[in-house]
Short mmCIF file of C-alpha atoms in Angstrom, two decimals:
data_model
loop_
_atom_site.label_atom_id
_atom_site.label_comp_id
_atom_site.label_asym_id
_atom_site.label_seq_id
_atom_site.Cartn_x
_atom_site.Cartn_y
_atom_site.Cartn_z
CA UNK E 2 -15.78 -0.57 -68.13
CA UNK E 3 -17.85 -3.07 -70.09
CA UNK E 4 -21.55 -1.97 -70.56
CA UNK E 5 -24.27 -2.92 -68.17
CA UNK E 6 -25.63 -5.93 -68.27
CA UNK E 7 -28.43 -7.10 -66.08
CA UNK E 8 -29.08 -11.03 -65.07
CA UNK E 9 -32.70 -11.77 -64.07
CA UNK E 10 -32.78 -13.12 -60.38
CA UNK E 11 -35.71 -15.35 -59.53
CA UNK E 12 -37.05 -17.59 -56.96
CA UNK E 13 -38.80 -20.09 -59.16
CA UNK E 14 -38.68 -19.02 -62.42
CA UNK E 15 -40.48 -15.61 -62.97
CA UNK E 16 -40.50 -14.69 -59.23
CA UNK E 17 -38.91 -12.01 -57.63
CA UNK E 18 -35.91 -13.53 -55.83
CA UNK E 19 -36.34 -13.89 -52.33
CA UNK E 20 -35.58 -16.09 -48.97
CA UNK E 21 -37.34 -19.19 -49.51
CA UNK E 22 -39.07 -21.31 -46.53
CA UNK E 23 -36.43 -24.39 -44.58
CA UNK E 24 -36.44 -27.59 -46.39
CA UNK E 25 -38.04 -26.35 -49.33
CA UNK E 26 -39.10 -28.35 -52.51
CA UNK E 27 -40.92 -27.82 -55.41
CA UNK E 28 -40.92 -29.75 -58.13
CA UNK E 29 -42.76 -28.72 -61.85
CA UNK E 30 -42.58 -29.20 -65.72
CA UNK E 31 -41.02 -26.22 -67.67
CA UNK E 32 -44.40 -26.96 -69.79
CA UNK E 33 -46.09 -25.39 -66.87
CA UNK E 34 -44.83 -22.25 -67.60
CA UNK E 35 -44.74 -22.36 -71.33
CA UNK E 36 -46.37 -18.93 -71.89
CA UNK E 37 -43.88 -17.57 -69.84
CA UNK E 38 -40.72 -18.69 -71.93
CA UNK E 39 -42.14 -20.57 -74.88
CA UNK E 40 -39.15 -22.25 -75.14
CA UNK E 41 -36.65 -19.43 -74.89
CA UNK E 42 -35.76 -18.70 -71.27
CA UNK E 43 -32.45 -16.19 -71.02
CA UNK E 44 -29.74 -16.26 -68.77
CA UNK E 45 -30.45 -15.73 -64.94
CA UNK E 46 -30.00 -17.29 -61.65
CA UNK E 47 -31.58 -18.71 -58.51
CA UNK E 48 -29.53 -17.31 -55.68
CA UNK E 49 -31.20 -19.43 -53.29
CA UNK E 50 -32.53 -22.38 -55.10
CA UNK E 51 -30.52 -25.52 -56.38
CA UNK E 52 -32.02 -27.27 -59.40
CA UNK E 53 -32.22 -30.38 -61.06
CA UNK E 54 -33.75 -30.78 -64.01
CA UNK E 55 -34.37 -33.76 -66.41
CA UNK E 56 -35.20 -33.49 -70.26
CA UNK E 57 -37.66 -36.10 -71.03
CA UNK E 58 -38.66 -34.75 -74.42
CA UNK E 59 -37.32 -32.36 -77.20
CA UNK E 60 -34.14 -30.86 -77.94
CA UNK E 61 -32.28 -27.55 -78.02
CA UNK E 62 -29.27 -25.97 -75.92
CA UNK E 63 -28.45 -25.33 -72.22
CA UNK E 64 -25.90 -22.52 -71.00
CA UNK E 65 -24.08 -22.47 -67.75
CA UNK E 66 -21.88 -20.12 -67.04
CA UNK E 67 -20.51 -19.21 -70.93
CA UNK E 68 -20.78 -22.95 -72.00
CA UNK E 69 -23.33 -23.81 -73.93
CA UNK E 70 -24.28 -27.49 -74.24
CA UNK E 71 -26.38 -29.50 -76.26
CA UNK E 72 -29.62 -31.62 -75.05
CA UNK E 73 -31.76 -33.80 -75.80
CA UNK E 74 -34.31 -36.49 -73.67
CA UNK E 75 -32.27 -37.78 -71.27
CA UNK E 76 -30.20 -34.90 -70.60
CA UNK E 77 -29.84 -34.19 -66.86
CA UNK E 78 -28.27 -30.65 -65.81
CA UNK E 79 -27.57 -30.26 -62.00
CA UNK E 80 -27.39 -26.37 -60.88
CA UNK E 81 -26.00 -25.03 -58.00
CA UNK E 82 -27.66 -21.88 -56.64
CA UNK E 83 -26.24 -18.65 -57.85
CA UNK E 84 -24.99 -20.19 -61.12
CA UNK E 85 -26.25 -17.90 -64.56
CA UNK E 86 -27.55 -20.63 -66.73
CA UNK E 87 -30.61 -20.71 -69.67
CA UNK E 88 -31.90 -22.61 -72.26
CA UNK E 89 -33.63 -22.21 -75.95
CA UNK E 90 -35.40 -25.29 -76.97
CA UNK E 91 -37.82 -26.44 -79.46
CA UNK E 92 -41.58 -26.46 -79.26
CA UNK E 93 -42.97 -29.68 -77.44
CA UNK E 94 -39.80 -29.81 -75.36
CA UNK E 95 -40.13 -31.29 -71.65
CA UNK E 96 -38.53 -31.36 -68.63
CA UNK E 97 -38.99 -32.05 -64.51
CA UNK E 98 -37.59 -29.54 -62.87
CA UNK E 99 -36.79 -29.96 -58.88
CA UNK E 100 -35.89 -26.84 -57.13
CA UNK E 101 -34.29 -27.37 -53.39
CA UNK E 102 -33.10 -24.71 -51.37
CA UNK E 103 -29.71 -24.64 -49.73
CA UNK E 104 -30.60 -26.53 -46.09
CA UNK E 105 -32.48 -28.88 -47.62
CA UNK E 106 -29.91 -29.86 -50.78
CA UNK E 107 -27.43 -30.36 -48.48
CA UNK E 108 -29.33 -32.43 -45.72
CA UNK E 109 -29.82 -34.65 -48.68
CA UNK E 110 -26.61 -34.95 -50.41
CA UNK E 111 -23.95 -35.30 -46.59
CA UNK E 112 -22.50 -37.56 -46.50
CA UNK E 113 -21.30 -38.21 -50.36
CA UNK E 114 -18.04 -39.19 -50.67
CA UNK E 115 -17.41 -37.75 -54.03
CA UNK E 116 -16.33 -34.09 -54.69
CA UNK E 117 -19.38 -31.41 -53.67
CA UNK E 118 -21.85 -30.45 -55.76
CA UNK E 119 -22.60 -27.25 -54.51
CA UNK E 120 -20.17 -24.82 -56.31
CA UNK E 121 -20.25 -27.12 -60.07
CA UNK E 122 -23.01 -27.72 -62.02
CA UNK E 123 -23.00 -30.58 -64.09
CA UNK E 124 -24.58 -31.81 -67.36
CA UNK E 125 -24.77 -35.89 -68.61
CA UNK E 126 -26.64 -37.21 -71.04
CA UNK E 127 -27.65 -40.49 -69.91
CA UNK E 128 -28.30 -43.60 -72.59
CA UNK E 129 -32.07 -45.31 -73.01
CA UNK E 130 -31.56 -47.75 -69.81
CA UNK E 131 -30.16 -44.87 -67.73
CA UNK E 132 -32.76 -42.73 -68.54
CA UNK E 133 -35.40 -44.93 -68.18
CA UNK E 134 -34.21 -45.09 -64.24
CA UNK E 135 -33.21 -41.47 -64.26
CA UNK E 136 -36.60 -40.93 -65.84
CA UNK E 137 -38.68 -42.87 -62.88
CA UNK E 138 -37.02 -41.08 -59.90
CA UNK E 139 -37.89 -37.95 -61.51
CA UNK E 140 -41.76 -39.49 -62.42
CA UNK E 141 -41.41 -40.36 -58.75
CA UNK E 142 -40.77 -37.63 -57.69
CA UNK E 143 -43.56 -35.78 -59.34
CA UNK E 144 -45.95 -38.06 -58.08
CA UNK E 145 -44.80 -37.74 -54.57
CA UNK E 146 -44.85 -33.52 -54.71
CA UNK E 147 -48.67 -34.25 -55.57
CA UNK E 148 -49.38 -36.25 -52.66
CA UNK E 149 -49.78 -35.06 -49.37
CA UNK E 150 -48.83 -38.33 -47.75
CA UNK E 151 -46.52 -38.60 -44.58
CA UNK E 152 -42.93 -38.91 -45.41
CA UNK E 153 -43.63 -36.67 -48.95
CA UNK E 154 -40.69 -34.42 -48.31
CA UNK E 155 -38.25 -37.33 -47.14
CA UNK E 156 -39.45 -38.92 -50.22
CA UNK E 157 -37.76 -36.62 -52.70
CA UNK E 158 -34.97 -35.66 -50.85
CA UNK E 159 -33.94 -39.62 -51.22
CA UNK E 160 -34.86 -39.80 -54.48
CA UNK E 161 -32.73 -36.58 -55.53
CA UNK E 162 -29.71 -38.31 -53.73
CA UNK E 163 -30.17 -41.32 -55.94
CA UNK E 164 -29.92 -38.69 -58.94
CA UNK E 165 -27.00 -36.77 -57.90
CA UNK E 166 -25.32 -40.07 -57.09
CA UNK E 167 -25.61 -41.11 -60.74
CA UNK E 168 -24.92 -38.08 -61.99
CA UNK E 169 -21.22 -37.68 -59.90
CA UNK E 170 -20.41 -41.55 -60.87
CA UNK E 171 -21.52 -40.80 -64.55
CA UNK E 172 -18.60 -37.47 -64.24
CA UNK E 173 -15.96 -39.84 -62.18
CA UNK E 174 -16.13 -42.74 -65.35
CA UNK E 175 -16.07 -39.45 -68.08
CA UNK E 176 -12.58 -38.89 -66.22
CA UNK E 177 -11.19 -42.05 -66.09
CA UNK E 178 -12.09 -42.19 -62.42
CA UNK E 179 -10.24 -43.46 -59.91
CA UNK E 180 -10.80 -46.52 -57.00
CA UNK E 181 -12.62 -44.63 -54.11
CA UNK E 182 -10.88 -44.10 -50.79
CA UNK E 183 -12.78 -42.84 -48.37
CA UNK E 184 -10.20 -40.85 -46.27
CA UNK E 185 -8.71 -38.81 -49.58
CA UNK E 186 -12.45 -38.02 -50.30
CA UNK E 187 -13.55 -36.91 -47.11
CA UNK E 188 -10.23 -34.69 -47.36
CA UNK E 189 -10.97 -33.80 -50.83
CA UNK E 190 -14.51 -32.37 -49.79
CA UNK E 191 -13.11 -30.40 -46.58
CA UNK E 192 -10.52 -29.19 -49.10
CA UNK E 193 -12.91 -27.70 -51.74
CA UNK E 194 -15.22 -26.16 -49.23
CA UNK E 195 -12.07 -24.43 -47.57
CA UNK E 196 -11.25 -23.05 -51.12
CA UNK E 197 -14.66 -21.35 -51.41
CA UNK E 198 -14.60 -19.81 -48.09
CA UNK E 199 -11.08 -18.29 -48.56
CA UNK E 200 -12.35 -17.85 -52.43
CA UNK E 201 -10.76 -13.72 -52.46
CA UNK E 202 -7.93 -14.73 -50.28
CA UNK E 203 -5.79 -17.15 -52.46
CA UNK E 204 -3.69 -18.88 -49.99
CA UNK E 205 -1.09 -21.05 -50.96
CA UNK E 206 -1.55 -24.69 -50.69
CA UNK E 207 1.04 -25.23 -47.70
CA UNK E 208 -1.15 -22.99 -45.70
CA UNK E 209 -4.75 -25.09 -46.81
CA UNK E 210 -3.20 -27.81 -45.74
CA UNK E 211 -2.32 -26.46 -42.48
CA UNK E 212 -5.56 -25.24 -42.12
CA UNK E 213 -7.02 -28.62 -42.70
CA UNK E 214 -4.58 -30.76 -40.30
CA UNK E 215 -2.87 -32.31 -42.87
CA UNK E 216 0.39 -31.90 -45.31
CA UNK E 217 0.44 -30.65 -48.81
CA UNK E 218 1.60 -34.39 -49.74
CA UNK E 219 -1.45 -35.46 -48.95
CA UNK E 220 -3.47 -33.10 -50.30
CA UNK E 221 -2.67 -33.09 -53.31
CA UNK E 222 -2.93 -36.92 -53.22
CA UNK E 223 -6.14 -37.00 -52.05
CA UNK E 224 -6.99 -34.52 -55.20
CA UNK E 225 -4.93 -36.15 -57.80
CA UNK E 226 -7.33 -39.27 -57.04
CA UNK E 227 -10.57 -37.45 -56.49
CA UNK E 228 -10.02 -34.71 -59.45
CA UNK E 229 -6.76 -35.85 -61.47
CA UNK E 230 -5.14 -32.61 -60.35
CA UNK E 231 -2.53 -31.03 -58.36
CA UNK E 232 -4.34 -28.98 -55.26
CA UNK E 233 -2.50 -25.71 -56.44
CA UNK E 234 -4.20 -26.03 -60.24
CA UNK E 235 -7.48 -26.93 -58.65
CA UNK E 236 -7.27 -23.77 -56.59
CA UNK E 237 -6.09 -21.74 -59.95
CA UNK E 238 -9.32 -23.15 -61.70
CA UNK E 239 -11.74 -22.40 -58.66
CA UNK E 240 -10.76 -18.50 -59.05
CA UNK E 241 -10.33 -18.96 -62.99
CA UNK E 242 -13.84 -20.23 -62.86
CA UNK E 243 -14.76 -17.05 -60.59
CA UNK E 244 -13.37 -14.74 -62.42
CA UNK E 245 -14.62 -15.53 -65.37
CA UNK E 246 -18.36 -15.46 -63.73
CA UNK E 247 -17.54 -11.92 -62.75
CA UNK E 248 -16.46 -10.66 -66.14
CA UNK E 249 -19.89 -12.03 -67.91
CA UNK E 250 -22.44 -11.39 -65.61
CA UNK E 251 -21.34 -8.39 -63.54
CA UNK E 252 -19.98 -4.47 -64.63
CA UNK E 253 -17.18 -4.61 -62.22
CA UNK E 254 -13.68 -3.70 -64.14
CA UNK E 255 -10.87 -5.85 -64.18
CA UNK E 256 -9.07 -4.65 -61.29
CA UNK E 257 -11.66 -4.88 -58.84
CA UNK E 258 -12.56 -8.65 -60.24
CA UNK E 259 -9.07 -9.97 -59.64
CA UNK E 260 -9.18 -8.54 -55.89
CA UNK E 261 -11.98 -10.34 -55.10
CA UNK E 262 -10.66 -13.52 -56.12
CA UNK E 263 -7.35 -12.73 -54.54
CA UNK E 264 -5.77 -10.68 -56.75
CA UNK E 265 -4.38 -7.18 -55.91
CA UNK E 266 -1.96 -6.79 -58.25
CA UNK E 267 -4.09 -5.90 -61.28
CA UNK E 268 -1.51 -6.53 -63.48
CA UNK E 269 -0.62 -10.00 -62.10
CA UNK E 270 -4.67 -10.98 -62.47
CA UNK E 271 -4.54 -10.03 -65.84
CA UNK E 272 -1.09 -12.25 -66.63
CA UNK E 273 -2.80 -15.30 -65.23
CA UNK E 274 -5.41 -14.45 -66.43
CA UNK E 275 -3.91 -14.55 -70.32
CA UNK E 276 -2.08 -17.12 -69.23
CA UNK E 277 -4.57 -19.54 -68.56
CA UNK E 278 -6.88 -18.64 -71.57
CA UNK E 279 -4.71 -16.68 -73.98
CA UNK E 280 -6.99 -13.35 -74.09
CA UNK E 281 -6.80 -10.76 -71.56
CA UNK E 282 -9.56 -10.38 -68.92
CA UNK E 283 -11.03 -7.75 -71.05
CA UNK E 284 -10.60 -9.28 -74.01
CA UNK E 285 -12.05 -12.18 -72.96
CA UNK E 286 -14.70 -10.63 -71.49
CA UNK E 287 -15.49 -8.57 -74.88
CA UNK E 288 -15.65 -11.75 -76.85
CA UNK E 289 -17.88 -13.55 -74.63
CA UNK E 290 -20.19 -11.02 -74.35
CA UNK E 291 -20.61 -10.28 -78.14
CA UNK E 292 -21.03 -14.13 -78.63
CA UNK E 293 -24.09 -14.42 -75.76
CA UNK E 294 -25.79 -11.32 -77.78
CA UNK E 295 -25.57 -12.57 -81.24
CA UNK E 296 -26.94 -15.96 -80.11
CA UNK E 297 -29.77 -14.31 -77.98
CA UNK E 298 -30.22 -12.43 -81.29
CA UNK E 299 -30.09 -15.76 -83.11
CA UNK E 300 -32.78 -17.54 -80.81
CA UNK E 301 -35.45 -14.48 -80.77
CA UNK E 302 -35.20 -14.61 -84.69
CA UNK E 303 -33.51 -11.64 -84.79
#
């Protein structure tokens, strides 16, 4: 078994984790907890906080999951609740940060046509003229958590839609995105939220689609448009993508990983498992683990 290694859990960043009030908001500058992190803030999670956070100033690097990405002003990094992510930047670096829990994220965002948010976080760098609008919905936003004016809570939640619309067109163009159709979509999002909620059973896709009231024609039609993939591979990435979150941030071994993402066959987890990323679990696993630590190492000036 792989050594113990504990992620942080916070409400806002340095709280205890904890429930958080209905249609909650806050909205802050990581400058206003500089003391806290001075720059350097290690991998942990909000388990019941979405956040969306803009880099107006400075650069440095961003990790979600094990990816590790670079920013700079203008950077924009959308993160679902639950999700291990961090950052190390350099001194005089600025961001707005928006933190939304669950109800209220997703009273904002129904309705989108586009694939769901809330289980993929997402990083763009915008150019100068998309930044500068980027930049005033977040300003906007600021200025309306300060007020206490009527509407104040409406406010944001409208103006966050406006940024996670940007940010999903901004990922569709990246992919050579398709024309939008509105039935495949709506499909599409039913689809993905089914996957989650049968995440440790695996069904096949014939049995999804019966689920959903529709044929595994179209369903994988609706996500070769909406993803550029075939609904079985998007399925094998959701509990790739799982697995792999288990391995880095939790001390369960292999075979109990693969169950819970539909697995019981040990051996067969581990065979996709290689096959898909050419290590073993534990291998993988192993590597990742030794890379986070050296660069932790690297950051504290070790």
């Amino acid at each position: 078994m792989a050594p113990a290694r504990t992620i942080p859990a916070y409400s806002l960043f340095g709280q205890p984790a904890g429930l958080v009030e209905p249609r909650f908001c806050h909205v802050e500058r990581i400058g206003d907890r500089w003391k806290l992190h001075a720059g350097l803030v290690e991998r942990h999670s909000h388990p019941h906080l979405h956040q969306m956070t803009l880099w107006i100033a400075g650069s440095g690097e961003y990790y979600a999951d094990e990816e590790v990405s670079t920013i700079r002003a203008g950077t924009c990094c959308w993160m679902p609740a639950g999700v291990v992510h961090g950052f190390a930047v350099e001194a005089g670096s600025e961001s707005i940060v928006l933190s939304m829990s669950d109800d209220f994220a997703r009273e904002q965002f129904a309705g989108l046509s586009q694939f769901t948010p809330f289980h993929t976080w997402l990083i763009q760098k915008f150019d100068a003229e998309q930044h500068g609008w980027i930049g005033s919905l977040f300003a906007r936003m600021e200025r309306e958590y300060g007020s206490t004016g009527p509407g104040q809570v409406q406010s944001i939640g409208s103006l966050a839609r406006l940024v996670i619309v940007d940010m999903l067109r901004m990922a569709e163009d990246h992919a050579g995105g398709t024309e939008e159709r509105g039935g495949e979509s709506s499909l599409l999002v039913r689809f993905m939220s089914l996957v989650e909620m049968r995440l440790g059973a695996r069904p096949g896709v014939e049995a999804l689609a019966d689920e959903l009231g529709t044929t595994p024609y179209l369903l994988n039609r609706a996500c070769k448009a909406g993803l550029g993939m075939r609904a079985s591979d998007v399925v094998r990435a959701r509990h790739l993508q799982e697995a792999k979150r288990l391995l880095l941030f939790t001390v369960l071994d292999v075979g109990e990983i693969g169950a819970l993402v539909g697995y019981p066959d040990p051996a067969h987890f581990a065979r996709t498992f290689r096959t898909a990323t050419g290590q073993t679990p534990r291998q993988w696993r192993d590597d990742r683990m030794r890379a986070i630590d050296e660069a932790s190492a690297r950051d504290r000036g070790e």
